[in-house]
Amino acid sequence: MTYQNILSALKSGVLYITINREQKLNALNKETLAELADVIAYAGRTEDVRAVLLTGAGEKAFVAGADISEFADYSAENGEELARNGQKNVFDALANCPKPVIAAINGFALGGGLELAMACHIRIASENARLGLPEVSLGLIPGYGGTQRLTQLVGRGKAIEMIVTADMVTADQAEKIGLVNYVVPQTELLAKAEELLTKIKLRAPLAVACAIEAVNASLSFDVNGFEAEIKAFGQCFDTADFKEGTTAFLEKRKPVFTGK
Ligand code: COA
């Protein structure tokens, strides 16, 4: 698939995905969502991709939401379909990606933009970032998992406050309530993400994937998270990386993991 709305580049095992509609503050139109679905699937299945860094083009916005111009005349049925397909192909796909995904939030993360960042595994915001779920000011509610993921991250009280007031929070407030992991100056945003990714890339890839799956299981209604952890823990013992990790420790050297 050739991408028109996103940039994607693989460098040293990190797939850099940049949403590239700067004139529209990187709003998620249908084509952008389809391209994101495609690139996320690619990241998941491609061995050379060890991790993903997701950001927006320019210095003003990560993503200012779903493209409002596209759903202005939607019916209830169209709306439900939009949310269902988007959640499955993009937002849940991102959350369940076996490779760690960091959102580098370089400005506004509103509506679908904040939902996209919340589907990522780790969030780093630049100091100018503003985050919010303003859908009720359009007569809507979040539809890409925002009511669920914001509640999981910041708790019910703060989530309801943010959603029903439609207020944005600053990057510092977002860090305080646990919505982002770090806040850094904009010029240091990618470097901070790369610092974390460099560390993660030294770890055993299959163990990293199992850890993401087990943590995600804690949020699922149809999976027992503790049982999922037991299974994933057991699986790790059958990997070459486990043998390498323990052997390297005993031989007092650094492990060289192969993801096998
Ligand atoms: N959907 C479609 N277009 C969007 C958009 C969105 N979610 N967010 C911004 N844009 C477009 C604007 O229409 C404008 O396009 P134009 O230049 O062709 O008129 C361009 O991006 C720049 O946005 P603008 O509103 O002029 O910038 P601003 O600095 O005055 O305001 C925001 C920035 C983020 C506060 C404002 O754009 C905004 O409120 N966006 C919508 C946020 C939202 O409600 N998101 C949830 C959607 S469900």
PDB file of C-alpha atoms and ligand atoms in Angstrom:
ATOM      1  CA  MET A   1       0.000   0.000   0.000  1.00  0.00           C
ATOM      2  CA  THR A   2       1.357   3.461  -0.874  1.00  0.00           C
ATOM      3  CA  TYR A   3       0.738   6.005   1.842  1.00  0.00           C
ATOM      4  CA  GLN A   4      -0.500   9.528   1.114  1.00  0.00           C
ATOM      5  CA  ASN A   5      -1.324  10.680   4.645  1.00  0.00           C
ATOM      6  CA  ILE A   6       1.346   9.088   6.777  1.00  0.00           C
ATOM      7  CA  LEU A   7       5.121   8.775   6.565  1.00  0.00           C
ATOM      8  CA  SER A   8       6.698   5.528   7.610  1.00  0.00           C
ATOM      9  CA  ALA A   9      10.419   4.802   7.927  1.00  0.00           C
ATOM     10  CA  LEU A  10      12.287   1.929   9.545  1.00  0.00           C
ATOM     11  CA  LYS A  11      15.510   3.006  11.279  1.00  0.00           C
ATOM     12  CA  SER A  12      17.563   0.743  13.541  1.00  0.00           C
ATOM     13  CA  GLY A  13      14.581  -1.483  14.277  1.00  0.00           C
ATOM     14  CA  VAL A  14      12.218   1.399  15.081  1.00  0.00           C
ATOM     15  CA  LEU A  15       9.316   2.069  12.726  1.00  0.00           C
ATOM     16  CA  TYR A  16       8.725   5.834  12.732  1.00  0.00           C
ATOM     17  CA  ILE A  17       5.123   6.588  11.775  1.00  0.00           C
ATOM     18  CA  THR A  18       4.264  10.257  11.256  1.00  0.00           C
ATOM     19  CA  ILE A  19       0.698  11.350  10.593  1.00  0.00           C
ATOM     20  CA  ASN A  20       1.245  13.852   7.841  1.00  0.00           C
ATOM     21  CA  ARG A  21      -1.752  16.158   7.316  1.00  0.00           C
ATOM     22  CA  GLU A  22      -0.231  19.184   8.971  1.00  0.00           C
ATOM     23  CA  GLN A  23      -2.617  21.678   7.291  1.00  0.00           C
ATOM     24  CA  LYS A  24      -5.545  19.844   8.938  1.00  0.00           C
ATOM     25  CA  LEU A  25      -3.697  19.408  12.223  1.00  0.00           C
ATOM     26  CA  ASN A  26      -3.250  15.735  11.310  1.00  0.00           C
ATOM     27  CA  ALA A  27      -6.977  15.017  11.693  1.00  0.00           C
ATOM     28  CA  LEU A  28      -7.824  11.380  11.055  1.00  0.00           C
ATOM     29  CA  ASN A  29      -9.768  11.056   7.817  1.00  0.00           C
ATOM     30  CA  LYS A  30     -10.761   7.677   6.375  1.00  0.00           C
ATOM     31  CA  GLU A  31      -7.651   7.358   4.225  1.00  0.00           C
ATOM     32  CA  THR A  32      -5.373   8.115   7.174  1.00  0.00           C
ATOM     33  CA  LEU A  33      -7.147   5.511   9.302  1.00  0.00           C
ATOM     34  CA  ALA A  34      -6.831   2.910   6.518  1.00  0.00           C
ATOM     35  CA  GLU A  35      -3.131   3.677   6.148  1.00  0.00           C
ATOM     36  CA  LEU A  36      -2.620   3.476   9.905  1.00  0.00           C
ATOM     37  CA  ALA A  37      -4.401   0.103   9.992  1.00  0.00           C
ATOM     38  CA  ASP A  38      -2.079  -1.139   7.241  1.00  0.00           C
ATOM     39  CA  VAL A  39       1.141   0.118   8.826  1.00  0.00           C
ATOM     40  CA  ILE A  40       0.217  -1.198  12.296  1.00  0.00           C
ATOM     41  CA  ALA A  41      -0.444  -4.664  10.825  1.00  0.00           C
ATOM     42  CA  TYR A  42       2.930  -4.428   9.036  1.00  0.00           C
ATOM     43  CA  ALA A  43       4.687  -3.491  12.293  1.00  0.00           C
ATOM     44  CA  GLY A  44       3.134  -6.441  14.091  1.00  0.00           C
ATOM     45  CA  ARG A  45       4.135  -9.072  11.552  1.00  0.00           C
ATOM     46  CA  THR A  46       7.573  -7.766  10.486  1.00  0.00           C
ATOM     47  CA  GLU A  47      10.491  -9.228  12.389  1.00  0.00           C
ATOM     48  CA  ASP A  48      12.796  -6.264  11.641  1.00  0.00           C
ATOM     49  CA  VAL A  49      10.391  -3.910  13.424  1.00  0.00           C
ATOM     50  CA  ARG A  50      11.324  -4.036  17.095  1.00  0.00           C
ATOM     51  CA  ALA A  51       9.315  -1.015  18.223  1.00  0.00           C
ATOM     52  CA  VAL A  52       7.146   1.798  16.900  1.00  0.00           C
ATOM     53  CA  LEU A  53       7.294   5.559  17.408  1.00  0.00           C
ATOM     54  CA  LEU A  54       4.081   7.362  16.456  1.00  0.00           C
ATOM     55  CA  THR A  55       3.948  11.137  16.089  1.00  0.00           C
ATOM     56  CA  GLY A  56       2.312  13.944  14.124  1.00  0.00           C
ATOM     57  CA  ALA A  57       3.841  16.234  11.509  1.00  0.00           C
ATOM     58  CA  GLY A  58       4.690  19.805  12.517  1.00  0.00           C
ATOM     59  CA  GLU A  59       4.942  21.491  15.887  1.00  0.00           C
ATOM     60  CA  LYS A  60       1.289  22.240  16.524  1.00  0.00           C
ATOM     61  CA  ALA A  61      -0.613  18.984  16.597  1.00  0.00           C
ATOM     62  CA  PHE A  62      -0.161  15.295  17.249  1.00  0.00           C
ATOM     63  CA  VAL A  63      -3.704  14.686  15.952  1.00  0.00           C
ATOM     64  CA  ALA A  64      -6.622  17.135  16.424  1.00  0.00           C
ATOM     65  CA  GLY A  65      -9.182  14.359  16.266  1.00  0.00           C
ATOM     66  CA  ALA A  66     -11.235  12.463  13.753  1.00  0.00           C
ATOM     67  CA  ASP A  67     -11.888  14.500  10.605  1.00  0.00           C
ATOM     68  CA  ILE A  68     -15.111  16.263  11.543  1.00  0.00           C
ATOM     69  CA  SER A  69     -15.922  17.128   7.915  1.00  0.00           C
ATOM     70  CA  GLU A  70     -16.358  13.439   7.080  1.00  0.00           C
ATOM     71  CA  PHE A  71     -19.071  12.472   9.549  1.00  0.00           C
ATOM     72  CA  ALA A  72     -21.193  15.629   9.611  1.00  0.00           C
ATOM     73  CA  ASP A  73     -24.120  13.847   7.863  1.00  0.00           C
ATOM     74  CA  TYR A  74     -23.765  10.402   9.443  1.00  0.00           C
ATOM     75  CA  SER A  75     -26.714   8.337  10.777  1.00  0.00           C
ATOM     76  CA  ALA A  76     -26.634   6.265  13.991  1.00  0.00           C
ATOM     77  CA  GLU A  77     -25.803   3.205  11.923  1.00  0.00           C
ATOM     78  CA  ASN A  78     -22.936   4.948  10.089  1.00  0.00           C
ATOM     79  CA  GLY A  79     -21.589   6.238  13.408  1.00  0.00           C
ATOM     80  CA  GLU A  80     -21.605   2.808  15.016  1.00  0.00           C
ATOM     81  CA  GLU A  81     -19.858   1.288  12.026  1.00  0.00           C
ATOM     82  CA  LEU A  82     -17.221   4.055  12.041  1.00  0.00           C
ATOM     83  CA  ALA A  83     -16.423   3.436  15.707  1.00  0.00           C
ATOM     84  CA  ARG A  84     -16.487  -0.373  15.427  1.00  0.00           C
ATOM     85  CA  ASN A  85     -14.177  -0.554  12.403  1.00  0.00           C
ATOM     86  CA  GLY A  86     -11.837   2.113  13.743  1.00  0.00           C
ATOM     87  CA  GLN A  87     -11.535   0.442  17.135  1.00  0.00           C
ATOM     88  CA  LYS A  88     -10.836  -2.956  15.600  1.00  0.00           C
ATOM     89  CA  ASN A  89      -8.439  -2.019  12.803  1.00  0.00           C
ATOM     90  CA  VAL A  90      -6.522   0.862  14.339  1.00  0.00           C
ATOM     91  CA  PHE A  91      -7.002   1.510  18.050  1.00  0.00           C
ATOM     92  CA  ASP A  92      -7.235  -2.069  19.368  1.00  0.00           C
ATOM     93  CA  ALA A  93      -4.664  -3.194  16.792  1.00  0.00           C
ATOM     94  CA  LEU A  94      -2.274  -0.592  18.189  1.00  0.00           C
ATOM     95  CA  ALA A  95      -2.991  -1.504  21.817  1.00  0.00           C
ATOM     96  CA  ASN A  96      -2.437  -5.197  21.034  1.00  0.00           C
ATOM     97  CA  CYS A  97       0.620  -4.697  18.847  1.00  0.00           C
ATOM     98  CA  PRO A  98       3.306  -7.132  20.059  1.00  0.00           C
ATOM     99  CA  LYS A  99       5.938  -4.430  19.501  1.00  0.00           C
ATOM    100  CA  PRO A 100       6.049  -1.580  22.031  1.00  0.00           C
ATOM    101  CA  VAL A 101       4.495   1.590  20.626  1.00  0.00           C
ATOM    102  CA  ILE A 102       5.418   5.032  21.970  1.00  0.00           C
ATOM    103  CA  ALA A 103       3.267   8.065  21.189  1.00  0.00           C
ATOM    104  CA  ALA A 104       5.371  11.223  20.900  1.00  0.00           C
ATOM    105  CA  ILE A 105       2.648  13.834  21.465  1.00  0.00           C
ATOM    106  CA  ASN A 106       3.983  16.946  19.755  1.00  0.00           C
ATOM    107  CA  GLY A 107       0.996  19.280  20.256  1.00  0.00           C
ATOM    108  CA  PHE A 108      -2.802  18.987  20.320  1.00  0.00           C
ATOM    109  CA  ALA A 109      -4.030  15.448  21.039  1.00  0.00           C
ATOM    110  CA  LEU A 110      -7.780  15.845  20.895  1.00  0.00           C
ATOM    111  CA  GLY A 111     -10.636  13.399  20.446  1.00  0.00           C
ATOM    112  CA  GLY A 112      -9.444  10.584  18.196  1.00  0.00           C
ATOM    113  CA  GLY A 113      -5.934  12.009  18.595  1.00  0.00           C
ATOM    114  CA  LEU A 114      -5.907  11.444  22.332  1.00  0.00           C
ATOM    115  CA  GLU A 115      -7.615   8.087  21.777  1.00  0.00           C
ATOM    116  CA  LEU A 116      -4.791   7.163  19.410  1.00  0.00           C
ATOM    117  CA  ALA A 117      -2.166   8.209  21.958  1.00  0.00           C
ATOM    118  CA  MET A 118      -3.982   6.281  24.704  1.00  0.00           C
ATOM    119  CA  ALA A 119      -4.002   3.124  22.555  1.00  0.00           C
ATOM    120  CA  CYS A 120      -0.193   3.341  22.443  1.00  0.00           C
ATOM    121  CA  HIS A 121       1.780   1.631  25.220  1.00  0.00           C
ATOM    122  CA  ILE A 122       3.755   4.668  26.412  1.00  0.00           C
ATOM    123  CA  ARG A 123       3.065   8.397  25.969  1.00  0.00           C
ATOM    124  CA  ILE A 124       5.574  11.235  25.984  1.00  0.00           C
ATOM    125  CA  ALA A 125       4.299  14.790  25.560  1.00  0.00           C
ATOM    126  CA  SER A 126       6.053  17.970  24.516  1.00  0.00           C
ATOM    127  CA  GLU A 127       5.560  20.939  26.836  1.00  0.00           C
ATOM    128  CA  ASN A 128       3.155  22.634  24.392  1.00  0.00           C
ATOM    129  CA  ALA A 129       0.841  19.600  24.133  1.00  0.00           C
ATOM    130  CA  ARG A 130      -2.834  19.988  25.012  1.00  0.00           C
ATOM    131  CA  LEU A 131      -4.888  16.870  25.560  1.00  0.00           C
ATOM    132  CA  GLY A 132      -8.630  16.368  25.705  1.00  0.00           C
ATOM    133  CA  LEU A 133     -11.737  14.549  24.571  1.00  0.00           C
ATOM    134  CA  PRO A 134     -13.962  17.424  23.378  1.00  0.00           C
ATOM    135  CA  GLU A 135     -16.585  15.283  21.582  1.00  0.00           C
ATOM    136  CA  VAL A 136     -19.516  16.391  23.794  1.00  0.00           C
ATOM    137  CA  SER A 137     -19.038  19.898  22.427  1.00  0.00           C
ATOM    138  CA  LEU A 138     -19.933  18.402  19.021  1.00  0.00           C
ATOM    139  CA  GLY A 139     -22.925  16.491  20.427  1.00  0.00           C
ATOM    140  CA  LEU A 140     -20.971  13.226  20.441  1.00  0.00           C
ATOM    141  CA  ILE A 141     -19.007  11.069  22.824  1.00  0.00           C
ATOM    142  CA  PRO A 142     -15.584   9.521  22.183  1.00  0.00           C
ATOM    143  CA  GLY A 143     -15.966   6.502  19.875  1.00  0.00           C
ATOM    144  CA  TYR A 144     -12.481   5.095  19.503  1.00  0.00           C
ATOM    145  CA  GLY A 145     -12.161   3.689  23.015  1.00  0.00           C
ATOM    146  CA  GLY A 146     -11.706   7.037  24.782  1.00  0.00           C
ATOM    147  CA  THR A 147     -14.263   6.504  27.533  1.00  0.00           C
ATOM    148  CA  GLN A 148     -12.598   3.205  28.424  1.00  0.00           C
ATOM    149  CA  ARG A 149      -8.903   3.989  28.028  1.00  0.00           C
ATOM    150  CA  LEU A 150      -9.077   7.403  29.717  1.00  0.00           C
ATOM    151  CA  THR A 151     -10.851   5.806  32.692  1.00  0.00           C
ATOM    152  CA  GLN A 152      -8.230   3.061  32.864  1.00  0.00           C
ATOM    153  CA  LEU A 153      -5.407   5.621  32.821  1.00  0.00           C
ATOM    154  CA  VAL A 154      -6.682   8.399  35.082  1.00  0.00           C
ATOM    155  CA  GLY A 155      -9.608   6.893  37.018  1.00  0.00           C
ATOM    156  CA  ARG A 156     -13.357   7.426  36.709  1.00  0.00           C
ATOM    157  CA  GLY A 157     -13.666  10.804  38.399  1.00  0.00           C
ATOM    158  CA  LYS A 158     -11.047  12.607  36.336  1.00  0.00           C
ATOM    159  CA  ALA A 159     -12.161  10.813  33.134  1.00  0.00           C
ATOM    160  CA  ILE A 160     -15.770  11.904  33.548  1.00  0.00           C
ATOM    161  CA  GLU A 161     -14.661  15.442  34.398  1.00  0.00           C
ATOM    162  CA  MET A 162     -12.492  15.695  31.274  1.00  0.00           C
ATOM    163  CA  ILE A 163     -15.111  14.146  28.988  1.00  0.00           C
ATOM    164  CA  VAL A 164     -18.202  16.044  30.192  1.00  0.00           C
ATOM    165  CA  THR A 165     -16.476  19.430  30.458  1.00  0.00           C
ATOM    166  CA  ALA A 166     -14.638  18.865  27.127  1.00  0.00           C
ATOM    167  CA  ASP A 167     -11.724  20.732  28.754  1.00  0.00           C
ATOM    168  CA  MET A 168      -8.174  20.225  27.572  1.00  0.00           C
ATOM    169  CA  VAL A 169      -5.373  19.549  30.046  1.00  0.00           C
ATOM    170  CA  THR A 170      -1.824  20.839  29.712  1.00  0.00           C
ATOM    171  CA  ALA A 171       1.085  18.456  29.320  1.00  0.00           C
ATOM    172  CA  ASP A 172       2.084  19.001  32.963  1.00  0.00           C
ATOM    173  CA  GLN A 173      -1.452  18.295  34.192  1.00  0.00           C
ATOM    174  CA  ALA A 174      -1.523  15.188  31.984  1.00  0.00           C
ATOM    175  CA  GLU A 175       1.680  13.929  33.606  1.00  0.00           C
ATOM    176  CA  LYS A 176       0.284  14.617  37.071  1.00  0.00           C
ATOM    177  CA  ILE A 177      -2.839  12.507  36.453  1.00  0.00           C
ATOM    178  CA  GLY A 178      -0.948   9.667  34.784  1.00  0.00           C
ATOM    179  CA  LEU A 179      -2.148  10.374  31.274  1.00  0.00           C
ATOM    180  CA  VAL A 180       1.409  10.724  29.943  1.00  0.00           C
ATOM    181  CA  ASN A 181       4.628   9.161  31.193  1.00  0.00           C
ATOM    182  CA  TYR A 182       6.944  12.142  30.574  1.00  0.00           C
ATOM    183  CA  VAL A 183       6.860  15.791  29.522  1.00  0.00           C
ATOM    184  CA  VAL A 184       9.871  17.231  27.696  1.00  0.00           C
ATOM    185  CA  PRO A 185      10.659  20.314  25.591  1.00  0.00           C
ATOM    186  CA  GLN A 186       9.492  19.840  22.016  1.00  0.00           C
ATOM    187  CA  THR A 187      13.079  19.754  20.707  1.00  0.00           C
ATOM    188  CA  GLU A 188      13.777  16.746  22.948  1.00  0.00           C
ATOM    189  CA  LEU A 189      10.596  14.785  22.235  1.00  0.00           C
ATOM    190  CA  LEU A 190      11.909  12.232  19.748  1.00  0.00           C
ATOM    191  CA  ALA A 191      15.192  11.864  21.649  1.00  0.00           C
ATOM    192  CA  LYS A 192      13.301  10.986  24.850  1.00  0.00           C
ATOM    193  CA  ALA A 193      11.235   8.382  22.970  1.00  0.00           C
ATOM    194  CA  GLU A 194      14.395   7.000  21.359  1.00  0.00           C
ATOM    195  CA  GLU A 195      16.103   6.780  24.769  1.00  0.00           C
ATOM    196  CA  LEU A 196      13.311   4.490  26.015  1.00  0.00           C
ATOM    197  CA  LEU A 197      13.221   2.508  22.772  1.00  0.00           C
ATOM    198  CA  THR A 198      16.978   1.934  22.856  1.00  0.00           C
ATOM    199  CA  LYS A 199      16.573   0.373  26.279  1.00  0.00           C
ATOM    200  CA  ILE A 200      13.600  -1.754  25.188  1.00  0.00           C
ATOM    201  CA  LYS A 201      15.473  -2.982  22.099  1.00  0.00           C
ATOM    202  CA  LEU A 202      18.144  -4.518  24.365  1.00  0.00           C
ATOM    203  CA  ARG A 203      15.504  -6.707  25.996  1.00  0.00           C
ATOM    204  CA  ALA A 204      14.178 -10.068  24.774  1.00  0.00           C
ATOM    205  CA  PRO A 205      11.614  -9.375  22.001  1.00  0.00           C
ATOM    206  CA  LEU A 206       9.338 -12.338  22.743  1.00  0.00           C
ATOM    207  CA  ALA A 207       9.336 -11.543  26.462  1.00  0.00           C
ATOM    208  CA  VAL A 208       8.478  -7.921  25.659  1.00  0.00           C
ATOM    209  CA  ALA A 209       5.560  -9.109  23.477  1.00  0.00           C
ATOM    210  CA  CYS A 210       4.369 -11.489  26.225  1.00  0.00           C
ATOM    211  CA  ALA A 211       4.568  -8.684  28.806  1.00  0.00           C
ATOM    212  CA  ILE A 212       2.403  -6.392  26.663  1.00  0.00           C
ATOM    213  CA  GLU A 213      -0.124  -9.197  26.152  1.00  0.00           C
ATOM    214  CA  ALA A 214      -0.266 -10.001  29.878  1.00  0.00           C
ATOM    215  CA  VAL A 215      -0.643  -6.353  30.912  1.00  0.00           C
ATOM    216  CA  ASN A 216      -3.380  -5.873  28.303  1.00  0.00           C
ATOM    217  CA  ALA A 217      -5.148  -8.942  29.707  1.00  0.00           C
ATOM    218  CA  SER A 218      -5.665  -7.012  32.954  1.00  0.00           C
ATOM    219  CA  LEU A 219      -8.006  -4.718  31.000  1.00  0.00           C
ATOM    220  CA  SER A 220      -9.966  -7.408  29.184  1.00  0.00           C
ATOM    221  CA  PHE A 221     -13.354  -8.613  30.339  1.00  0.00           C
ATOM    222  CA  ASP A 222     -13.130 -12.018  28.699  1.00  0.00           C
ATOM    223  CA  VAL A 223      -9.640 -13.024  29.810  1.00  0.00           C
ATOM    224  CA  ASN A 224      -8.395 -13.816  33.311  1.00  0.00           C
ATOM    225  CA  GLY A 225      -5.253 -11.657  33.490  1.00  0.00           C
ATOM    226  CA  PHE A 226      -3.538 -13.763  36.141  1.00  0.00           C
ATOM    227  CA  GLU A 227      -4.105 -16.906  34.059  1.00  0.00           C
ATOM    228  CA  ALA A 228      -2.843 -15.070  30.953  1.00  0.00           C
ATOM    229  CA  GLU A 229       0.308 -14.145  32.875  1.00  0.00           C
ATOM    230  CA  ILE A 230       0.889 -17.746  33.989  1.00  0.00           C
ATOM    231  CA  LYS A 231       0.571 -18.995  30.389  1.00  0.00           C
ATOM    232  CA  ALA A 232       2.822 -16.256  28.980  1.00  0.00           C
ATOM    233  CA  PHE A 233       5.397 -16.826  31.759  1.00  0.00           C
ATOM    234  CA  GLY A 234       5.469 -20.540  30.888  1.00  0.00           C
ATOM    235  CA  GLN A 235       5.846 -19.848  27.149  1.00  0.00           C
ATOM    236  CA  CYS A 236       8.941 -17.763  27.772  1.00  0.00           C
ATOM    237  CA  PHE A 237      10.788 -20.852  29.081  1.00  0.00           C
ATOM    238  CA  ASP A 238      10.549 -22.436  25.619  1.00  0.00           C
ATOM    239  CA  THR A 239      12.390 -19.603  23.887  1.00  0.00           C
ATOM    240  CA  ALA A 240      16.015 -19.357  22.810  1.00  0.00           C
ATOM    241  CA  ASP A 241      15.998 -15.865  24.304  1.00  0.00           C
ATOM    242  CA  PHE A 242      15.328 -17.309  27.769  1.00  0.00           C
ATOM    243  CA  LYS A 243      18.296 -19.657  27.384  1.00  0.00           C
ATOM    244  CA  GLU A 244      20.437 -16.747  26.156  1.00  0.00           C
ATOM    245  CA  GLY A 245      19.282 -14.406  28.913  1.00  0.00           C
ATOM    246  CA  THR A 246      19.978 -16.814  31.737  1.00  0.00           C
ATOM    247  CA  THR A 247      23.239 -18.117  30.197  1.00  0.00           C
ATOM    248  CA  ALA A 248      24.530 -14.562  29.677  1.00  0.00           C
ATOM    249  CA  PHE A 249      23.694 -13.703  33.284  1.00  0.00           C
ATOM    250  CA  LEU A 250      25.556 -16.741  34.587  1.00  0.00           C
ATOM    251  CA  GLU A 251      28.493 -16.049  32.263  1.00  0.00           C
ATOM    252  CA  LYS A 252      28.540 -12.400  33.409  1.00  0.00           C
ATOM    253  CA  ARG A 253      28.121 -10.985  29.886  1.00  0.00           C
ATOM    254  CA  LYS A 254      25.439  -8.997  28.063  1.00  0.00           C
ATOM    255  CA  PRO A 255      22.773 -11.133  26.331  1.00  0.00           C
ATOM    256  CA  VAL A 256      22.356 -11.118  22.571  1.00  0.00           C
ATOM    257  CA  PHE A 257      18.673 -11.804  21.907  1.00  0.00           C
ATOM    258  CA  THR A 258      17.407 -13.098  18.578  1.00  0.00           C
ATOM    259  CA  GLY A 259      13.666 -12.972  19.169  1.00  0.00           C
ATOM    260  CA  LYS A 260      13.439 -16.764  18.859  1.00  0.00           C
TER     261      LYS A 260
HETATM  262  N1  COA B   1     -11.334  17.672  11.721  1.00  0.00           N
HETATM  263  C1  COA B   1     -11.213  18.310  10.558  1.00  0.00           C
HETATM  264  N2  COA B   1     -10.461  19.414  10.377  1.00  0.00           N
HETATM  265  C2  COA B   1      -9.784  19.860  11.440  1.00  0.00           C
HETATM  266  C3  COA B   1      -9.872  19.251  12.712  1.00  0.00           C
HETATM  267  C4  COA B   1     -10.684  18.094  12.813  1.00  0.00           C
HETATM  268  N3  COA B   1     -10.785  17.423  13.964  1.00  0.00           N
HETATM  269  N4  COA B   1      -9.109  19.943  13.579  1.00  0.00           N
HETATM  270  C5  COA B   1      -8.562  20.967  12.884  1.00  0.00           C
HETATM  271  N5  COA B   1      -8.971  20.917  11.592  1.00  0.00           N
HETATM  272  C6  COA B   1      -8.615  21.835  10.499  1.00  0.00           C
HETATM  273  C7  COA B   1      -9.385  23.143  10.591  1.00  0.00           C
HETATM  274  O1  COA B   1     -10.675  22.997  10.009  1.00  0.00           O
HETATM  275  C8  COA B   1      -8.478  24.054   9.786  1.00  0.00           C
HETATM  276  O2  COA B   1      -8.670  23.794   8.415  1.00  0.00           O
HETATM  277  P1  COA B   1      -8.791  25.013   7.353  1.00  0.00           P
HETATM  278  O3  COA B   1      -7.463  25.758   7.493  1.00  0.00           O
HETATM  279  O4  COA B   1      -8.953  24.344   6.046  1.00  0.00           O
HETATM  280  O5  COA B   1      -9.936  25.839   7.810  1.00  0.00           O
HETATM  281  C9  COA B   1      -7.077  23.561  10.159  1.00  0.00           C
HETATM  282  O6  COA B   1      -7.259  22.230  10.606  1.00  0.00           O
HETATM  283  C10 COA B   1      -6.407  24.362  11.245  1.00  0.00           C
HETATM  284  O7  COA B   1      -7.277  24.378  12.389  1.00  0.00           O
HETATM  285  P2  COA B   1      -7.791  25.715  13.119  1.00  0.00           P
HETATM  286  O8  COA B   1      -9.057  25.390  13.826  1.00  0.00           O
HETATM  287  O9  COA B   1      -7.812  26.848  12.131  1.00  0.00           O
HETATM  288  O10 COA B   1      -6.590  25.952  14.134  1.00  0.00           O
HETATM  289  P3  COA B   1      -6.668  26.725  15.536  1.00  0.00           P
HETATM  290  O11 COA B   1      -5.264  26.915  15.963  1.00  0.00           O
HETATM  291  O12 COA B   1      -7.525  27.930  15.415  1.00  0.00           O
HETATM  292  O13 COA B   1      -7.418  25.710  16.541  1.00  0.00           O
HETATM  293  C11 COA B   1      -7.882  23.543  17.537  1.00  0.00           C
HETATM  294  C12 COA B   1      -6.813  24.477  16.883  1.00  0.00           C
HETATM  295  C13 COA B   1      -7.214  22.185  17.711  1.00  0.00           C
HETATM  296  C14 COA B   1      -8.281  24.100  18.885  1.00  0.00           C
HETATM  297  C15 COA B   1      -9.105  23.449  16.599  1.00  0.00           C
HETATM  298  O14 COA B   1      -8.655  23.118  15.301  1.00  0.00           O
HETATM  299  C16 COA B   1     -10.128  22.421  17.019  1.00  0.00           C
HETATM  300  O15 COA B   1     -10.862  22.648  17.955  1.00  0.00           O
HETATM  301  N6  COA B   1     -10.202  21.282  16.290  1.00  0.00           N
HETATM  302  C17 COA B   1     -11.195  20.260  16.524  1.00  0.00           C
HETATM  303  C18 COA B   1     -10.887  19.470  17.760  1.00  0.00           C
HETATM  304  C19 COA B   1     -11.972  18.436  18.021  1.00  0.00           C
HETATM  305  O16 COA B   1     -13.093  18.752  18.333  1.00  0.00           O
HETATM  306  N7  COA B   1     -11.586  17.160  17.881  1.00  0.00           N
HETATM  307  C20 COA B   1     -12.479  16.073  18.145  1.00  0.00           C
HETATM  308  C21 COA B   1     -13.097  15.595  16.889  1.00  0.00           C
HETATM  309  S1  COA B   1     -14.228  14.292  17.184  1.00  0.00           S
END
